[in-house]
Tab-separated table of C-alpha atoms in Angstrom:
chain	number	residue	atom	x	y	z
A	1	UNK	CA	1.081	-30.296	-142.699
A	2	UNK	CA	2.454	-27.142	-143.639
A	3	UNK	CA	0.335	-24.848	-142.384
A	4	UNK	CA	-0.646	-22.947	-138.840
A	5	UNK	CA	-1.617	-25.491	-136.438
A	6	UNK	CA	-3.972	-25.422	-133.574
A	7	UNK	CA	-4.700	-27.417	-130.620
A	8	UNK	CA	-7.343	-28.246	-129.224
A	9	UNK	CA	-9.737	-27.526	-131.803
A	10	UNK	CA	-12.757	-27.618	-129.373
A	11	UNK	CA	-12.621	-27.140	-125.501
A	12	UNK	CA	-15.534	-27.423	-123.350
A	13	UNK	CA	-14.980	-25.680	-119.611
A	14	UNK	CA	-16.452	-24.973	-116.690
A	15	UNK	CA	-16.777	-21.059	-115.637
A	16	UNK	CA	-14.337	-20.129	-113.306
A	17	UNK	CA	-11.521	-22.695	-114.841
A	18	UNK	CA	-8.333	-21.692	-116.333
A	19	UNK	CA	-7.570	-22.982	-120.067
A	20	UNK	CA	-4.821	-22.546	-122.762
A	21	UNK	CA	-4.602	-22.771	-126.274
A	22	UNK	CA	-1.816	-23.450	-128.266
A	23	UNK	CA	-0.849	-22.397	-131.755
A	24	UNK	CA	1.828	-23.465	-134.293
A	25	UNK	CA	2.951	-21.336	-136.275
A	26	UNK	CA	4.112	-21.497	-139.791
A	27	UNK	CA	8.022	-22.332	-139.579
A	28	UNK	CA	10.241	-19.401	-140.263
A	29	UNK	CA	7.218	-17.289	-139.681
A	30	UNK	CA	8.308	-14.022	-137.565
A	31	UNK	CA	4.883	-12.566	-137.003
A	32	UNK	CA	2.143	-14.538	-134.521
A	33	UNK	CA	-1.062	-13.160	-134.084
A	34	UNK	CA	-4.099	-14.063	-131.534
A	35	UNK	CA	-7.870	-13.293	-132.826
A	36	UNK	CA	-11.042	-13.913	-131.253
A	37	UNK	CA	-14.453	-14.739	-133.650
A	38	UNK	CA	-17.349	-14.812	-131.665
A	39	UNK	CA	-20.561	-14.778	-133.199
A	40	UNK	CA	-21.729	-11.395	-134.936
A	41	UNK	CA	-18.740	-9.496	-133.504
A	42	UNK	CA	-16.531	-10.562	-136.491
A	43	UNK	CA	-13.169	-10.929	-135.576
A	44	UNK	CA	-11.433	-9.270	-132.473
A	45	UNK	CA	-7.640	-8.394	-132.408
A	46	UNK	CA	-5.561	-9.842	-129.111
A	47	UNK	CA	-2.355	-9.933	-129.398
A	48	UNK	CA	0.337	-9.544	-131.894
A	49	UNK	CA	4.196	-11.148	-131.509
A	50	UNK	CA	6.621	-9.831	-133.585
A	51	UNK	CA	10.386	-11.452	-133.818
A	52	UNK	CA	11.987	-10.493	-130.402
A	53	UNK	CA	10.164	-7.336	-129.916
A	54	UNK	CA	7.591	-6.891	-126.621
A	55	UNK	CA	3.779	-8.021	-127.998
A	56	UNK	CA	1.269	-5.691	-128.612
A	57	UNK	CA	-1.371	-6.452	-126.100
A	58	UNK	CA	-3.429	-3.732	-126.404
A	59	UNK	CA	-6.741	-5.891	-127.842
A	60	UNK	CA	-6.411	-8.620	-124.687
A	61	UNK	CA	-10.235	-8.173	-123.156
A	62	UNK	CA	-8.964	-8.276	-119.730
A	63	UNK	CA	-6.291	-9.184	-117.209
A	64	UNK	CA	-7.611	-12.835	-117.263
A	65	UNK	CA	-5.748	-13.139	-120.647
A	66	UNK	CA	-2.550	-13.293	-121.271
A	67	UNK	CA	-0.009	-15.373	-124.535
A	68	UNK	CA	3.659	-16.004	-124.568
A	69	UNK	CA	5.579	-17.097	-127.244
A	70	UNK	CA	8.631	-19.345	-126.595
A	71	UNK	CA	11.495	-19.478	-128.741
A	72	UNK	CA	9.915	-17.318	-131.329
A	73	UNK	CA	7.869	-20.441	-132.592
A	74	UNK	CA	4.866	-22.160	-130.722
A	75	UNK	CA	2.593	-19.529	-128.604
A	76	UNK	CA	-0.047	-20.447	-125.727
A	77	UNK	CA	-2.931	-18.038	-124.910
A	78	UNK	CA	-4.248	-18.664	-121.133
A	79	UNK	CA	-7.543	-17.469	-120.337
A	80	UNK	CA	-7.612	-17.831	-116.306
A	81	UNK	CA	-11.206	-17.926	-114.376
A	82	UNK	CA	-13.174	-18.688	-117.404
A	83	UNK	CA	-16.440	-16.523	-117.861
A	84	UNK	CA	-19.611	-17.505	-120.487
A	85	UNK	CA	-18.711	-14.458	-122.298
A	86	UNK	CA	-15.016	-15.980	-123.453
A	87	UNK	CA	-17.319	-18.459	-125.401
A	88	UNK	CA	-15.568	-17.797	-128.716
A	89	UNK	CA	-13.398	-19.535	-131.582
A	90	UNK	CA	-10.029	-18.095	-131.061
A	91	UNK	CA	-8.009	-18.096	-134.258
A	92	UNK	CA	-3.905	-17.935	-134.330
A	93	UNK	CA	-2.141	-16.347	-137.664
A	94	UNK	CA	1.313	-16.046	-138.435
A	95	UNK	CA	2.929	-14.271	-141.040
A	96	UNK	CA	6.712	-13.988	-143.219
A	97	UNK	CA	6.712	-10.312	-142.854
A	98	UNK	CA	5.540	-7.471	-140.873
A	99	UNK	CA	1.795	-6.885	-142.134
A	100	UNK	CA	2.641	-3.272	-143.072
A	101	UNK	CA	4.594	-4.392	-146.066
A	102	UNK	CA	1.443	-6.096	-146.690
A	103	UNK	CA	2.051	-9.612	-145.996
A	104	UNK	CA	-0.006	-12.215	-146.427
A	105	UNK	CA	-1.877	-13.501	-142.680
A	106	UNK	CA	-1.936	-17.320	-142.589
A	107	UNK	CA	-4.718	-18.851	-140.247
A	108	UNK	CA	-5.282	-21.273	-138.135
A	109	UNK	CA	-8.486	-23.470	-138.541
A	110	UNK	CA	-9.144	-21.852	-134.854
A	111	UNK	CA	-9.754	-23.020	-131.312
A	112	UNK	CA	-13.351	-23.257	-130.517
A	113	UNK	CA	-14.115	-22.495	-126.577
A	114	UNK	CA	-17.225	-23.061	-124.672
A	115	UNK	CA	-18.110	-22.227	-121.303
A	116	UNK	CA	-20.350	-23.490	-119.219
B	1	UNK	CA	-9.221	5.032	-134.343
B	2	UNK	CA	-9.252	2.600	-137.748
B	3	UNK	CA	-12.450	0.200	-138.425
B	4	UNK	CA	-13.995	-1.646	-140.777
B	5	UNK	CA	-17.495	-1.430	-141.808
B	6	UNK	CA	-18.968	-4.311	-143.915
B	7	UNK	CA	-23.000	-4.952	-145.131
B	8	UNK	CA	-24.618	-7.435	-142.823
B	9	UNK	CA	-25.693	-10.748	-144.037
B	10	UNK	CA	-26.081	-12.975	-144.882
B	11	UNK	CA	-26.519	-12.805	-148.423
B	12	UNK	CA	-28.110	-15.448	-150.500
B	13	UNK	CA	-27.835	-16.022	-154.463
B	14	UNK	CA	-28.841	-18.664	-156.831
B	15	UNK	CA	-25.951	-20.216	-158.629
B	16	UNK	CA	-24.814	-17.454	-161.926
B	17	UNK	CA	-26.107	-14.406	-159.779
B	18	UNK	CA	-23.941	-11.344	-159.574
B	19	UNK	CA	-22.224	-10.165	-155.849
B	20	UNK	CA	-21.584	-7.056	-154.804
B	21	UNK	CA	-20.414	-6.940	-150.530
B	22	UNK	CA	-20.291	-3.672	-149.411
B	23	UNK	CA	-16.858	-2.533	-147.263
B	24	UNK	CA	-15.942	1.037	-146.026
B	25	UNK	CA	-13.393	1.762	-143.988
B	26	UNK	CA	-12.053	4.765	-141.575
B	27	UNK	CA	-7.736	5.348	-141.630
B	28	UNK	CA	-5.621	8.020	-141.029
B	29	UNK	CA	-2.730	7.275	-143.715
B	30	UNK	CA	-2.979	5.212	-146.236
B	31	UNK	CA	-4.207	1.395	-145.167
B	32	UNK	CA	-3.787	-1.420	-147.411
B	33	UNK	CA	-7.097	-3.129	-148.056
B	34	UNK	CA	-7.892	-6.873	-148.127
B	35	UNK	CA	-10.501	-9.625	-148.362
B	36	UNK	CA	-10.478	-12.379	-146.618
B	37	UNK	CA	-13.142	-15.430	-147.289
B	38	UNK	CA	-13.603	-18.635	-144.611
B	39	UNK	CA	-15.273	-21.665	-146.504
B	40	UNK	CA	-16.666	-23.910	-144.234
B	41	UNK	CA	-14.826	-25.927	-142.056
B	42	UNK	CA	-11.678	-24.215	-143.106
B	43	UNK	CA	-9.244	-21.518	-141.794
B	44	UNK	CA	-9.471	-17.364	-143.158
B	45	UNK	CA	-7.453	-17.484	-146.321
B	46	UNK	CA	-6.616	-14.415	-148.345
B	47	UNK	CA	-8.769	-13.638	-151.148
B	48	UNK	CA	-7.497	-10.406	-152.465
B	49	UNK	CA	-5.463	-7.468	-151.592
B	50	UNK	CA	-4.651	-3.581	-152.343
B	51	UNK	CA	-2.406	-1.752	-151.183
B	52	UNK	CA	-2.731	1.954	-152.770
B	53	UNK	CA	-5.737	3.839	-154.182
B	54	UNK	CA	-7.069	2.899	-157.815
B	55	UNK	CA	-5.703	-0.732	-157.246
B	56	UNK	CA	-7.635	-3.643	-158.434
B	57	UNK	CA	-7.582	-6.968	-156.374
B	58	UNK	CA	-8.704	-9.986	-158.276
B	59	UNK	CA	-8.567	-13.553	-157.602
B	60	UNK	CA	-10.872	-16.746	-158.148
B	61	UNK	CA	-12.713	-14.187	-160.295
B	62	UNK	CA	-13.510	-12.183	-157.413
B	63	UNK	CA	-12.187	-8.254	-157.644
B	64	UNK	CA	-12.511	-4.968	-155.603
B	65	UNK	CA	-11.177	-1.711	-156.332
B	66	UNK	CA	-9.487	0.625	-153.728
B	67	UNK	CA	-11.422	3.924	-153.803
B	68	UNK	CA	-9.739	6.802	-151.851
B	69	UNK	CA	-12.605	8.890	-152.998
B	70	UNK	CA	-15.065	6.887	-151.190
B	71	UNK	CA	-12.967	4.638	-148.547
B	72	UNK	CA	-14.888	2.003	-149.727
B	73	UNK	CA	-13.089	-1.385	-151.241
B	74	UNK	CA	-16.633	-3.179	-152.062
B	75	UNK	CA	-16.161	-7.093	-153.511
B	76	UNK	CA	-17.870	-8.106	-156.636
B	77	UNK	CA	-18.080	-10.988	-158.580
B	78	UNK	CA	-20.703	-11.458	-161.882
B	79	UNK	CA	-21.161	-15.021	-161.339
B	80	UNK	CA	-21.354	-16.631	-158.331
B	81	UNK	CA	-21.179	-20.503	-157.643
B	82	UNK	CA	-22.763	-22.942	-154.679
B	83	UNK	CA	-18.576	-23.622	-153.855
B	84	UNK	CA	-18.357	-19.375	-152.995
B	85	UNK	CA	-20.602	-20.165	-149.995
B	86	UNK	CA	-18.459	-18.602	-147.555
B	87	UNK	CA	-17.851	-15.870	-144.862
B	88	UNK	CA	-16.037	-12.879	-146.203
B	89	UNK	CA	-14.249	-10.364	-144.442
B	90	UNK	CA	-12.829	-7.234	-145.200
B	91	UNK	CA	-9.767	-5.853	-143.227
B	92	UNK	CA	-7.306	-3.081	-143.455
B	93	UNK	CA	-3.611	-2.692	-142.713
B	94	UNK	CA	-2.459	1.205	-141.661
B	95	UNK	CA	0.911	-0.145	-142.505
B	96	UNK	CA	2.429	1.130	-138.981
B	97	UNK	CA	4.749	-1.339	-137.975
B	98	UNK	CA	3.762	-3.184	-135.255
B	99	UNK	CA	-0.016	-3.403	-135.778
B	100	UNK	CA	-2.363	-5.965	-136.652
B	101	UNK	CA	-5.259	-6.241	-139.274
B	102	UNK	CA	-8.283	-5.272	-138.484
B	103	UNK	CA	-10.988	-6.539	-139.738
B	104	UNK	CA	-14.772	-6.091	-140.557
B	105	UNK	CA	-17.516	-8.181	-138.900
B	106	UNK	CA	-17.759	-10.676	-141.707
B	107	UNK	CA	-20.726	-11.314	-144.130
B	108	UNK	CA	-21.961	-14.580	-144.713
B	109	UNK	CA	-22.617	-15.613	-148.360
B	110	UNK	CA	-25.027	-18.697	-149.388
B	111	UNK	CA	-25.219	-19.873	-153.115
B	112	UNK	CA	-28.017	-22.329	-153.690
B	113	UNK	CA	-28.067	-23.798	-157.385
């Protein structure tokens, strides 16, 4: 389909393993974004990709975290040494403009991580 | 710094009720406002959106109103139906360039008919 894809869509892991999750985004989409929904915290800002310009990183949790974004398209967010607490969905979003001019966020259906 | 602040749920209804969900919000500037709903199963999708004060955002007969006055941007909707059962979040924009939404904690909505 058209619209953001992400993969896997559930993930089961051991503590202390390292996993990734990958996001499509929306083709010709400049903006990527990385959220985290775990339950009763709503959702959590990660990271934010924008064109060719360095991400904003400022909501990754920790240095266990970390997203790249090749070619401007597909992203990967790598959690390394798993804990519980990264049980979460993690949801990707891109977007046709910058979200200050009010653009519209496009979501995944999300990433849902458990650890064991 | 910005945030969100949105009533706790969940909220239940019978079918034809009205809906009122409760958002404030804290901003220096002057955010744009938005709701977003998750139906089950499915990916956030936009709901509604303003982006100055006195604006109305309306869709799927759904609206809020952006009050300056009272940062508040609270969704309402006179009759509700079993296929709203969602999650809805508000988030805000501070239309910097470079940031990201931010969003509320979600509430959950359940319409029984």
């Amino acid at each position: 389909g058209a619209g953001v894809s992400q993969s896997p869509s559930n993930k089961v892991t051991e503590k202390g393993k390292d996993v990734e999750l990958r996001c499509d985004p929306i083709s010709g989409h400049t903006a990527l974004y990385w959220y985290r929904q775990s339950l009763g915290q709503g959702l959590e800002f990660l990271i934010y990709f924008q064109g060719n310009s360095a991400p904003d990183k400022s909501g990754l949790p920790s240095d266990r975290f970390s997203a790249e974004r090749t070619g401007g398209s597909v992203s990967t967010l790598t959690i390394q040494r798993t804990q519980q607490e990264d049980s979460a969905v993690y949801l990707c979003a891109s977007s046709f403009e910058i979200i200050w001019s009010a653009g519209e966020l496009f979501f995944g259906e999300g990433s849902r991580l458990t650890v064991l | 710094g910005d945030s969100v602040t949105q009533m706790e749920g969940p909220v239940t209804l019978s079918e034809e009720a009205c809906l009122t969900i409760n958002c404030t919000y804290t901003a220096t500037g002057y955010p744009s406002l938005f709701w977003y709903v998750q139906y089950p199963g499915e990916g956030l999708q936009l709901l509604l959106k303003a982006t100055k004060a006195d604006d109305k955002g309306s869709n799927k007969g759904f609206e809020a109103t952006y009050r300056k006055e009272t940062t508040s941007f609270h969704l309402e909707k006179g009759s509700v139906q079993v296929s709203d059962s969602a999650v809805y979040f508000c988030a805000l924009s501070d239309n910097q360039a470079g940031t990201a939404l931010i969003f509320g904690k979600g509430t959950t909505l359940s319409v029984s008919s």
